[in-house]
XYZ file of C-alpha atoms in Angstrom:
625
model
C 81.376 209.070 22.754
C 78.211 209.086 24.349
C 77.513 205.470 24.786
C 75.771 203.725 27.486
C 78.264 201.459 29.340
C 77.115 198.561 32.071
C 76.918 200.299 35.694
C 79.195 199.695 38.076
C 77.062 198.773 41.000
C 75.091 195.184 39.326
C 71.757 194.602 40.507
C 71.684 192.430 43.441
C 69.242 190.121 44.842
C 68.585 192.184 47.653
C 68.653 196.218 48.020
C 67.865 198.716 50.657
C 67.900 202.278 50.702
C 70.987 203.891 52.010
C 70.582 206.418 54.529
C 70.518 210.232 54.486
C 73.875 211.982 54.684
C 72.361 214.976 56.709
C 72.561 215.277 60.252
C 69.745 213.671 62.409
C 67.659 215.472 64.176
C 67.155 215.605 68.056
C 63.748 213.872 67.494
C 65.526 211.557 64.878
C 68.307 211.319 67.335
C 66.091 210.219 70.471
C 64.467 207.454 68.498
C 67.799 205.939 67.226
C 68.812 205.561 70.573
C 65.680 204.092 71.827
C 65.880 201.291 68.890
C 69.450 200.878 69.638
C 68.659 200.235 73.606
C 65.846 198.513 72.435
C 66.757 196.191 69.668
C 70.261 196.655 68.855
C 72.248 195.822 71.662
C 70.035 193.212 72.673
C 70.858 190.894 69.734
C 74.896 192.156 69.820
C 75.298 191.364 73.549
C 73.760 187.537 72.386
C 76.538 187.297 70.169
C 78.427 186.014 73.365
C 75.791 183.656 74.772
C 77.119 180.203 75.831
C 74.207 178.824 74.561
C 74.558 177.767 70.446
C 70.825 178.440 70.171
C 70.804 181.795 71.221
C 73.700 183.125 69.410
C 72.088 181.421 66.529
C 68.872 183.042 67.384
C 71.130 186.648 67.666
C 72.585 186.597 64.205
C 69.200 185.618 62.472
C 67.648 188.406 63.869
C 70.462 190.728 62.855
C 69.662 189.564 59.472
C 65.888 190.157 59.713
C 67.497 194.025 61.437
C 69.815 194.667 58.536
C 66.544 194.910 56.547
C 66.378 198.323 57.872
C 68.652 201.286 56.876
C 68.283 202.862 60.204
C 69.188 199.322 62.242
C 71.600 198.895 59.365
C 73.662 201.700 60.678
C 73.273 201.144 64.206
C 74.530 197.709 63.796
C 77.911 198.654 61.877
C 78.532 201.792 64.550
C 78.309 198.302 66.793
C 81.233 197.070 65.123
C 79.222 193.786 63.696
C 80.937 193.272 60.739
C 83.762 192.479 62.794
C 81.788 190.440 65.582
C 80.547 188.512 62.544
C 83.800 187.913 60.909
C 85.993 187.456 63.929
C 84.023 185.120 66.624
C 80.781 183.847 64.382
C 82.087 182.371 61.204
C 84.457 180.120 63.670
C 81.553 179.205 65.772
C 80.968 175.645 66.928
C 77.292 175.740 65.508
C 77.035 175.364 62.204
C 73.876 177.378 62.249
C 75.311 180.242 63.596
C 78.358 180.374 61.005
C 75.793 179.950 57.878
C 73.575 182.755 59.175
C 77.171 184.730 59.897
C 77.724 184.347 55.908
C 73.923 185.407 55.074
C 74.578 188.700 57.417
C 77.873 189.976 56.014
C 76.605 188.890 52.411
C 73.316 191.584 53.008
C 76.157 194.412 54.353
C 78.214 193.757 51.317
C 74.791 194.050 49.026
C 73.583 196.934 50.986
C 76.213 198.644 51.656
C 78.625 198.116 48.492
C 81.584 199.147 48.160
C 82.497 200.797 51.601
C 81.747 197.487 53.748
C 82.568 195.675 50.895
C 86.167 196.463 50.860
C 86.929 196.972 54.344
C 85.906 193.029 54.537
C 88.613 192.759 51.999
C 90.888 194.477 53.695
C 90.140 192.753 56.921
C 91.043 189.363 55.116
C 87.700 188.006 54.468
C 89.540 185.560 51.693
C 91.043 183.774 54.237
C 87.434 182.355 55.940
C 86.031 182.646 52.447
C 88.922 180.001 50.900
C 88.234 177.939 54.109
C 84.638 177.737 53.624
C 84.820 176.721 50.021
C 87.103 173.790 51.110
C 84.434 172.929 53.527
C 81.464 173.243 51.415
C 83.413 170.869 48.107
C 84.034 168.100 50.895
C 80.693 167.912 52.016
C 79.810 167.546 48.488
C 81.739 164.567 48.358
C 80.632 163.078 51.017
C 76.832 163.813 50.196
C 77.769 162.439 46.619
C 79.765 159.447 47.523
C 77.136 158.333 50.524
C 73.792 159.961 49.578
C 72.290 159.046 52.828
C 75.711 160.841 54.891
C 73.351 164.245 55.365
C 69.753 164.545 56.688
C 67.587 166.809 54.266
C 67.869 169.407 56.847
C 71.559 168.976 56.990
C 71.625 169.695 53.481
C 69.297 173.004 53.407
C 71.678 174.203 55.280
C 74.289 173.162 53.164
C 72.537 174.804 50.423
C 72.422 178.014 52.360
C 75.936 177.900 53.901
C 76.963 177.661 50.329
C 74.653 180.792 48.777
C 75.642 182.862 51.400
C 79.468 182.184 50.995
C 79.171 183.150 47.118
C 76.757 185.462 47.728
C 79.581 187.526 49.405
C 81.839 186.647 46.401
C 79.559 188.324 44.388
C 79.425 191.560 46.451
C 83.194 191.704 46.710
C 83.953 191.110 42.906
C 82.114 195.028 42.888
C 84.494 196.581 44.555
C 88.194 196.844 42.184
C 90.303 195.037 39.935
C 92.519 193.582 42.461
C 89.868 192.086 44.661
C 88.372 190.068 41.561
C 91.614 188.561 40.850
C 92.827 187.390 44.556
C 88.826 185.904 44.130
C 89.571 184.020 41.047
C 93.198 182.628 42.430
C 90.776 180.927 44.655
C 90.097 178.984 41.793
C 86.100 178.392 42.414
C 85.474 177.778 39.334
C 84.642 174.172 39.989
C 82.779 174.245 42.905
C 80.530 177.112 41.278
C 80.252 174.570 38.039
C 79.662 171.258 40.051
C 76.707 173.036 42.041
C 75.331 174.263 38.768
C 75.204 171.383 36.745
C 73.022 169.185 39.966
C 69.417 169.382 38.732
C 67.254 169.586 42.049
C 64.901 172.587 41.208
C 64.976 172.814 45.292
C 68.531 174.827 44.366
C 67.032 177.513 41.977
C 68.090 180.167 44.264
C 71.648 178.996 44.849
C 71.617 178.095 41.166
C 70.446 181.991 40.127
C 73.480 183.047 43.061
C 76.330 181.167 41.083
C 74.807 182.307 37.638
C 75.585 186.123 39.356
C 78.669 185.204 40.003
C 80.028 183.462 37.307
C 78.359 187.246 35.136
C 80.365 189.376 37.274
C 83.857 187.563 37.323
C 83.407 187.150 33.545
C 83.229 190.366 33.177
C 86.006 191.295 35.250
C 88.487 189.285 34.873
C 90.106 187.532 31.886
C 91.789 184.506 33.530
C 88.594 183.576 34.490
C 86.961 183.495 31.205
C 89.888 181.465 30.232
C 89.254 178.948 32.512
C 86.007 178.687 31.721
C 87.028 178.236 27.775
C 89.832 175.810 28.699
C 88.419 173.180 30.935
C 87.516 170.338 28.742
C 84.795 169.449 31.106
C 82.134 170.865 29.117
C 81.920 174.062 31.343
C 80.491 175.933 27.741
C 78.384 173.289 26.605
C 76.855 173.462 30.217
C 76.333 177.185 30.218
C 74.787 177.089 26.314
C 72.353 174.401 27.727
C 71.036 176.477 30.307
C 71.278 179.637 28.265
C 68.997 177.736 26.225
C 66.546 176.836 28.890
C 62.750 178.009 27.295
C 61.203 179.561 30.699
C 63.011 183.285 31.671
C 64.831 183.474 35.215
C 67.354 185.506 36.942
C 69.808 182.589 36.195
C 69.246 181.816 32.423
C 69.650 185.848 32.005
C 72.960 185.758 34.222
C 73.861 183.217 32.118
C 73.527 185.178 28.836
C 75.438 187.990 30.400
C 78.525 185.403 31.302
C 78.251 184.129 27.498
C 78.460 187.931 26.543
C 81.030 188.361 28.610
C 83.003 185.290 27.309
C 82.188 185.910 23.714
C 83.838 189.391 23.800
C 87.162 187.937 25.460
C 86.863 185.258 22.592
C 85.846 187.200 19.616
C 83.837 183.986 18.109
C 84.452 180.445 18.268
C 85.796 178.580 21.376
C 88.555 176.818 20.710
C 88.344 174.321 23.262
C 85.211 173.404 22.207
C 84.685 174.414 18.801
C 81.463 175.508 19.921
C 80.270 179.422 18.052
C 79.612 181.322 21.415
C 78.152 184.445 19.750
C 75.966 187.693 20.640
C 73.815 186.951 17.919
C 72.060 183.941 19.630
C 71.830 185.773 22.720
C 69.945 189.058 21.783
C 66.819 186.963 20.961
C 66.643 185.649 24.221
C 67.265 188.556 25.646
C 64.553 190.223 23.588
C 61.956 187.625 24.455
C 62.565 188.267 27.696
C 61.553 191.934 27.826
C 57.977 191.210 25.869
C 57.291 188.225 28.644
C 57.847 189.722 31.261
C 55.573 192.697 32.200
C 56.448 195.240 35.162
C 54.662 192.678 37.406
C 53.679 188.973 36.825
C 52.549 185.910 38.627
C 56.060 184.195 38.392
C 58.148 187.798 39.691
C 56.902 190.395 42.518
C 57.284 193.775 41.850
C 60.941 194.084 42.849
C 62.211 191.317 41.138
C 60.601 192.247 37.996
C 62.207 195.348 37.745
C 65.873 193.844 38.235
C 64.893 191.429 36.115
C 64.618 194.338 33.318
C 67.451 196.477 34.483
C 69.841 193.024 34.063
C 68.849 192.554 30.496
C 68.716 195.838 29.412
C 72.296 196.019 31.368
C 72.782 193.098 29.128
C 71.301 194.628 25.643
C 73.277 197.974 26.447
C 77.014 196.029 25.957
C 75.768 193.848 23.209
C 74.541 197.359 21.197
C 78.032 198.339 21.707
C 79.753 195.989 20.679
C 77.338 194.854 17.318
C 79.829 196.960 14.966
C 82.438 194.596 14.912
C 79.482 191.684 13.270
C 78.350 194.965 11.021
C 82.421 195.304 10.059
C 83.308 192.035 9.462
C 80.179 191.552 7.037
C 81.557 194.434 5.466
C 85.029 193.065 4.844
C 83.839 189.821 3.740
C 81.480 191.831 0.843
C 84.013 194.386 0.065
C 85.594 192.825 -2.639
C 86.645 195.935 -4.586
C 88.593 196.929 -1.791
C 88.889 201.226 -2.410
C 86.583 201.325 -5.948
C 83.782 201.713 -3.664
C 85.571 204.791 -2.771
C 85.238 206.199 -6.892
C 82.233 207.303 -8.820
C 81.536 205.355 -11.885
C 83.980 207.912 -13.635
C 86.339 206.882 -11.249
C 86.243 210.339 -9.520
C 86.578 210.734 -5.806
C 82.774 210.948 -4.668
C 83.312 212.329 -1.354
C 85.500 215.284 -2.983
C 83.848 218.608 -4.073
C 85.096 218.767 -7.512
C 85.325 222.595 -6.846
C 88.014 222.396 -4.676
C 91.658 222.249 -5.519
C 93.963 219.327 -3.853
C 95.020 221.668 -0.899
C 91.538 222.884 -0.099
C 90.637 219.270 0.071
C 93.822 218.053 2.169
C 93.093 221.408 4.679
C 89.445 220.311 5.593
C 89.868 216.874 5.633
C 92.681 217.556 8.262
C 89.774 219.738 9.757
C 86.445 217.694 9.616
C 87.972 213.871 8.982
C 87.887 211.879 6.097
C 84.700 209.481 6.534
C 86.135 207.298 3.642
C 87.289 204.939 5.639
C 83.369 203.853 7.067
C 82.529 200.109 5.819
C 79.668 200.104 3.916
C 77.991 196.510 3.330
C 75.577 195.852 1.124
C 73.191 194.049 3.860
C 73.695 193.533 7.814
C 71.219 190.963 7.803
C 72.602 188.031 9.630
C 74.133 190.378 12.187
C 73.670 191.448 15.676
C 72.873 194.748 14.437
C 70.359 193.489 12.265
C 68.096 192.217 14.706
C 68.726 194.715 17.182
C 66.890 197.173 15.170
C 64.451 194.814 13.435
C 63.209 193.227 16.542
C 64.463 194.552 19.883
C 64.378 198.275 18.876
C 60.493 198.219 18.761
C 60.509 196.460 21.625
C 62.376 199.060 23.459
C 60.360 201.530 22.153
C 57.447 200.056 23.709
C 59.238 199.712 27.364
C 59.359 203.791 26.606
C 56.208 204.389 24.767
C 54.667 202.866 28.090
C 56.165 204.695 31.176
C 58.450 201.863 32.053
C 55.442 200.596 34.410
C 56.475 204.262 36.352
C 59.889 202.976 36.766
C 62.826 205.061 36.205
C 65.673 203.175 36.176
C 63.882 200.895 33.585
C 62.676 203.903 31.334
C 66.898 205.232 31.138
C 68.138 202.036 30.499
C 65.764 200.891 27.675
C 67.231 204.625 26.414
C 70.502 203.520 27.369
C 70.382 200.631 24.741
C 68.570 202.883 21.908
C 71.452 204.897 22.301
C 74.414 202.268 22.173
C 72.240 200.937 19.001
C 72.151 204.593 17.003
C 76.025 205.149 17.963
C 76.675 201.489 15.993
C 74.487 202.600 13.162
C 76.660 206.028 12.817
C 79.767 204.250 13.136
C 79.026 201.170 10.455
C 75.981 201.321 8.609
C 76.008 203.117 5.170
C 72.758 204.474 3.243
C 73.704 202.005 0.692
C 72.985 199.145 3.102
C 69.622 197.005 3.300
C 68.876 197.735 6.864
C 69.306 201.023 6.259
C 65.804 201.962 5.318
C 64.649 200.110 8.565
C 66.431 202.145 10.393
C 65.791 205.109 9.382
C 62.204 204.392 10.521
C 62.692 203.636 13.786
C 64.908 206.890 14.254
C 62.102 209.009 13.155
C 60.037 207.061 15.476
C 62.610 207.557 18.129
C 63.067 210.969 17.536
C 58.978 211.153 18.042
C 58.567 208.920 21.028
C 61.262 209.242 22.875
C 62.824 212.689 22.640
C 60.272 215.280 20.879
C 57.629 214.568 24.331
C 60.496 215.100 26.844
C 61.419 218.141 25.484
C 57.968 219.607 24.760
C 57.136 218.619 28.314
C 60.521 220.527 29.998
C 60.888 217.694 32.313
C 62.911 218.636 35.492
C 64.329 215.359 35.874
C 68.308 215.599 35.181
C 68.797 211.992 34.622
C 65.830 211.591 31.879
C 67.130 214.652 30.148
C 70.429 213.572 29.917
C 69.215 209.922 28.854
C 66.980 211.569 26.054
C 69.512 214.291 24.804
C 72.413 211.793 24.526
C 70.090 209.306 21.979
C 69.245 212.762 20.771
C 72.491 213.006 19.994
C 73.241 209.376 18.749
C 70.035 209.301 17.168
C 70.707 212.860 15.004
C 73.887 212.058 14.351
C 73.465 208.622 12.586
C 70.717 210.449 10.035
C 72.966 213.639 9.466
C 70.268 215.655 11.021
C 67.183 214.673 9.044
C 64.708 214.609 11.928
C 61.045 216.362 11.860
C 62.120 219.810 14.497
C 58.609 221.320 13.525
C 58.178 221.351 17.289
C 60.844 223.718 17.626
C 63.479 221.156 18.937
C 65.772 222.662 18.217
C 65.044 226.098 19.997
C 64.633 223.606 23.477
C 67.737 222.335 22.917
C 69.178 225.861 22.970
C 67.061 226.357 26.402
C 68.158 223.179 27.871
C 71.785 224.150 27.185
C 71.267 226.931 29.114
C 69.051 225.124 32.111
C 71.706 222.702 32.304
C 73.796 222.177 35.349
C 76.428 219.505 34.019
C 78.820 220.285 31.597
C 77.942 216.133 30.338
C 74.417 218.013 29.435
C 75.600 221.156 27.781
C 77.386 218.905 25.563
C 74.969 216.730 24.602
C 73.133 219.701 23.674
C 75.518 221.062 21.764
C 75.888 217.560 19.947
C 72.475 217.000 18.709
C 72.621 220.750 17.426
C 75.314 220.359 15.830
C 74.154 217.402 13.663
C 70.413 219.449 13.035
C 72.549 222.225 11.881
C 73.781 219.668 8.757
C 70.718 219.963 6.865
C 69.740 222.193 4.189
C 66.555 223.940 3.191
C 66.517 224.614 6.678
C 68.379 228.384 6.676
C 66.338 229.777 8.915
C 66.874 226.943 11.504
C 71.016 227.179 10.418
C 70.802 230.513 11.159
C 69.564 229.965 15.171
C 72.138 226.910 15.318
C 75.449 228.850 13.842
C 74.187 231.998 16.108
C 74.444 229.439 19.249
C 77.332 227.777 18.536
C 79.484 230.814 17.606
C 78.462 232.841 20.942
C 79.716 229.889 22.940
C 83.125 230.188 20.753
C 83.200 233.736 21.240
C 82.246 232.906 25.169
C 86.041 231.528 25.092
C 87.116 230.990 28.335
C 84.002 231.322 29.937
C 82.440 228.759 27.684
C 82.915 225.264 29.511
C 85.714 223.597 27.683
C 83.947 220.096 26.117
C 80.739 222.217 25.199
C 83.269 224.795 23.557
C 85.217 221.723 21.525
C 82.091 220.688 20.628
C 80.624 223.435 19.500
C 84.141 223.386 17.367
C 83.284 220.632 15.996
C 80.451 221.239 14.988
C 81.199 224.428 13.171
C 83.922 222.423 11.112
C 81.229 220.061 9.813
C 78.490 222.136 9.214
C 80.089 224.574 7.198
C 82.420 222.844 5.780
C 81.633 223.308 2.172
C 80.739 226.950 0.486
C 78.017 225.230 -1.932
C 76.029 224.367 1.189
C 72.718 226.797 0.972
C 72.939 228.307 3.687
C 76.759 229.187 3.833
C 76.541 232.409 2.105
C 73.062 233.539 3.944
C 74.502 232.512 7.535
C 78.220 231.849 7.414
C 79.458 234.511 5.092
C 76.750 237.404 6.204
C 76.940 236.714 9.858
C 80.468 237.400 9.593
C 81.541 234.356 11.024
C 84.955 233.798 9.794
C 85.670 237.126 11.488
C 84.473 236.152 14.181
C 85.749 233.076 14.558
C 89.151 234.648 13.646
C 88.652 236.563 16.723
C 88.185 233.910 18.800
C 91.482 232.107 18.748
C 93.020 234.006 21.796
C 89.850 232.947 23.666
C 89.800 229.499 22.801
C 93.438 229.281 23.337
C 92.793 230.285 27.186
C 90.245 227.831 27.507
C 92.127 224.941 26.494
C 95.181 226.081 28.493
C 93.131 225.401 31.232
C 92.514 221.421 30.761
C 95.706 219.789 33.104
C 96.905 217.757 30.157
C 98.359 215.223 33.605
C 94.928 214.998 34.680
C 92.565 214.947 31.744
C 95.246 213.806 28.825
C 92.152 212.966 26.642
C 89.989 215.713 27.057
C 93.210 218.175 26.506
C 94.385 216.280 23.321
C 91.155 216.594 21.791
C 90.867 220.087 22.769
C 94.279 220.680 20.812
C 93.062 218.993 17.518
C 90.110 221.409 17.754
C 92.494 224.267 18.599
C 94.705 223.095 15.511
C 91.522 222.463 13.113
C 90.462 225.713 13.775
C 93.640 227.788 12.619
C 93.053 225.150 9.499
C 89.582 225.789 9.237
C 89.585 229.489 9.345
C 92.455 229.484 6.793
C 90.527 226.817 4.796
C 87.175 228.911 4.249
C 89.619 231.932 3.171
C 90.870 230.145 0.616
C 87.565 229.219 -0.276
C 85.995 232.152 -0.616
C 89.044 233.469 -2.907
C 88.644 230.920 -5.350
């Protein structure tokens, strides 16, 4: 719920805009068709030249026209992808076929998915396979007689073979079924071989195969097992250049693969007996975001920022998946097994003693029983552990700092906040050592990252969502205890109501839902049970996840009548009335969730539907006894 995943689209060596879905205008109009007379059909009708050097001329200038978005376009309503795959990449000059692989690698990177797959579906395996073959055998050759290729016989062997797996990587985007026809192609060892020859003159081909071994890692599982199972030291390779002391696009890539591999593995490799584990990667990856500013003299502009967006990609999946070292700490200290459950009297703590056994059994069928969180007595040693020791502050310093004006970079150094406060809810007990830690860098969070947003009412849908779903995360994992003395609450409420996703609205309705926990706050209970019971009353015409939510939240929060503000808010607002009232409504609602469709969404919908007949019969019983 609410945690940052790993885009779908990776960041790719080379980007352009894509063009405006609106029609042209006739002054837009006239000037495509001047640069198509002009430019365009030029290059396509030297496609067909006899001469090798001028078809070889053509398709490098169709990659220096691809460049554009506008020639981009006018070049694919020229059917060139299928020029290029049809007549070029069978082309008696080897030039011409390696600059045939650079052009359809840029349309694939460009253009993603739609050119992507139509390649695929055109058969673009078949020349891929083909060129693989080719490119292994002239590695042979060049390795059993060094002196068989010139040095410009073997740039463009070097080029031939970044282009061919540049493609690769553009097609593993695409789906499931493409990545595994890719890996029955078994590269593997061609991508290896190339990686392990030291000539710094390869960097770039080097940094291509590190992309591609990160994307079919994380796609595909017989992949990852091949890697693990070769006992040609594939993983000892990959830990030595994971290891390598100066940052670059390939040593990150890299860490991503090992990520990748360590999740499929779940610790050691058995292969090699080598520990491939998150916890050796975060550093590095952390290390990485303080060295290298928006801009530097090693990275332009461009290459700085996808250098960011790949390790905070990166960062975003570790976060996520740092509970299981946080849980397995936990099992290996929990030596009591349930007594950490009892009080010293060897009474249930969670339990209100005031409560008789059915009371209890009603709400925890209503708001969960939590008694099942691990609580260790220290996460140091984890991944958790140093993701909020060391790469939290850095994070909040990415934020704190505009993201150098970028965006994308600002979200995603959000994105990993997030992923690390959802952990912290889900496996990190007061009672633990780290605790204290983090509660400071929530509050600092809380005042760098969300309070300004809000107080500024940014327009910017993507930013608010960002900041209200580590609101969210970030409230949730502190019960609520956050500084609202800027009336954060109150713009929540607003934002709800300025929101134009239903994502938003709930995410609202989350973070108010947690602020609403605390007491000695009534006043500020009274504003949050106000808002979330007119949405429940809204029934049907409340949007149905904002509505479960809202739920949700009014099981938790008033789930106990010894709370302070229950009697001032609950009981004289009439609540349980109200809510009583509501059941028809609610009932609608959910009704309308196809259950075909949305099974999820509709079976959570019914738990809230169920927990509410519970809950309302719950608080009558309460208020009885």
């Amino acid at each position: 719920m609410g945690k940052a995943g790993k885009p779908r689209k990776r960041d790719s060596k080379k980007k352009g805009s894509l063009t405006s879905s609106r029609p042209p205008s006739s002054a837009e109009k006239a000037a495509n068709d001047a640069l198509r007379e002009s430019m365009v059909l030029p290059v396509v009708r030297n496609l067909s030249s006899t001469s090798p050097k001028e078809r070889a001329e053509a398709v490098s200038a169709i990659n220096n026209l691809l460049q554009d978005a506008t020639c981009r376009q006018l070049l694919l309503r020229e059917r060139v992808v299928q020029r290029l795959m049809e007549e070029m990449l069978n082309d008696s000059s080897q030039e011409v076929v390696v600059h045939a692989w650079g052009a359809l690698r840029n349309i694939s990177v460009d253009e993603g998915y739609g050119q992507s797959i139509f390649m695929y579906r055109k058969n673009i395996l078949t020349p891929v396979s083909s060129a693989l073959q080719k490119i292994s055998s002239m590695l042979n050759s060049l390795r059993t007689s060094p002196g068989s290729l010139s040095s410009t016989e073997q740039k463009i062997l070097w080029l031939y073979a970044e282009n061919v797996i540049g493609l690769i990587v553009g097609l593993s985007d695409t789906s499931e079924a493409v990545v595994e026809a890719i890996v029955k192609l078994e590269i593997l060892p061609l991508l290896m071989e190339i990686l392990n020859e030291p000539s710094e003159k390869l960097e770039s081909l080097h940094e291509t195969i590190a992309q591609c071994l990160y994307a079919l890692t994380e796609e595909s599982d017989d992949f990852v097992e091949a890697i693990v199972s070769d006992r040609c030291g594939y993983v000892p390779l990959l830990l030595k250049l994971r290891d390598q002391s100066n940052p670059s696009l390939k040593s990150l890539y890299i860490c991503g693969s090992l990520h990748n591999i360590s999740l499929a593995l779940k610790g050691t490799d058995v292969a090699t007996g080598q520990e491939i584990s998150d916890f050796d990667i975060v550093p590095i990856l952390t290390n990485f975001l303080k060295s290298v500013p928006p801009t530097s003299p090693t990275y332009d502009e461009q290459k700085a920022l996808i250098f960011k967006q790949l390790v905070l990609e990166i960062l975003a999946s570790i976060a996520t998946e740092a509970a299981d070292g946080v849980l397995e700490e936990a099992l290996v200290a929990d030596q009591g097994g349930e007594a950490d459950l009892m009080s010293e009297d060897g009474k249930d703590a969670a339990a209100p003693e005031e409560l008789d056994e059915s009371l209890r059994a009603d709400m925890e069928m209503v708001v969960g029983d939590e008694s099942n969180q691990e609580s260790p007595g220290s996460a140091e040693g984890t991944v958790l552990h140093y993701l909020i020791m060391s790469t939290g502050p850095v994070l909040l310093s990415i934020v704190k700092s505009g993201a150098g004006g970028s965006l994308p970079i600002h979200t995603r150094a959000l994105g990993v906040l997030n992923n690390i406060a959802w952990t912290v809810d889900a496996t990190l007990s007061e009672e633990s050592g780290l605790w204290e830690r983090w509660q400071k860098l929530a509050h600092e969070i809380w005042q760098s990252c969300v309070t300004p947003v809000l107080v500024a009412n940014t327009a910017d849908v993507e930013l608010a969502e960002a900041v209200t779903g580590l609101a969210w995360a970030v409230s949730k994992s502190m019960r609520g205890n956050l500084d609202i003395s800027q009336g954060e609450h109150k713009a929540f409420v607003s934002l709800y109501h300025a929101a134009n996703t239903d994502e938003l609205r709930t995410k609202c309705v989350g973070v108010l839902g947690c602020l609403g926990l605390v007491q000695g706050r009534i006043d500020v209970n009274q504003e949050i049970g106000v808002f979330l019971m007119t949405l429940i009353a809204g029934g049907a015409n409340t949007p149905v996840n904002p509505l479960v939510e809202a739920l949700n939240a009014i099981f938790d929060i008033y789930a106990d009548a010894e709370f302070d503000y229950d009697e001032p808010v609950f009981v004289k607002n009439s609540f349980l009335d109200h809510l009583s009232r509501a059941v028809s409504g609610v009932r609608v609602a959910i009704k309308k969730i196809d259950k075909n469709k949305f099974p999820e969404d509709r079976l959570r919908a019914d738990d809230a539907l169920f927990n509410l007949q519970r809950f309302i019969g719950y608080k009558k019983k309460e208020r009885e006894s």
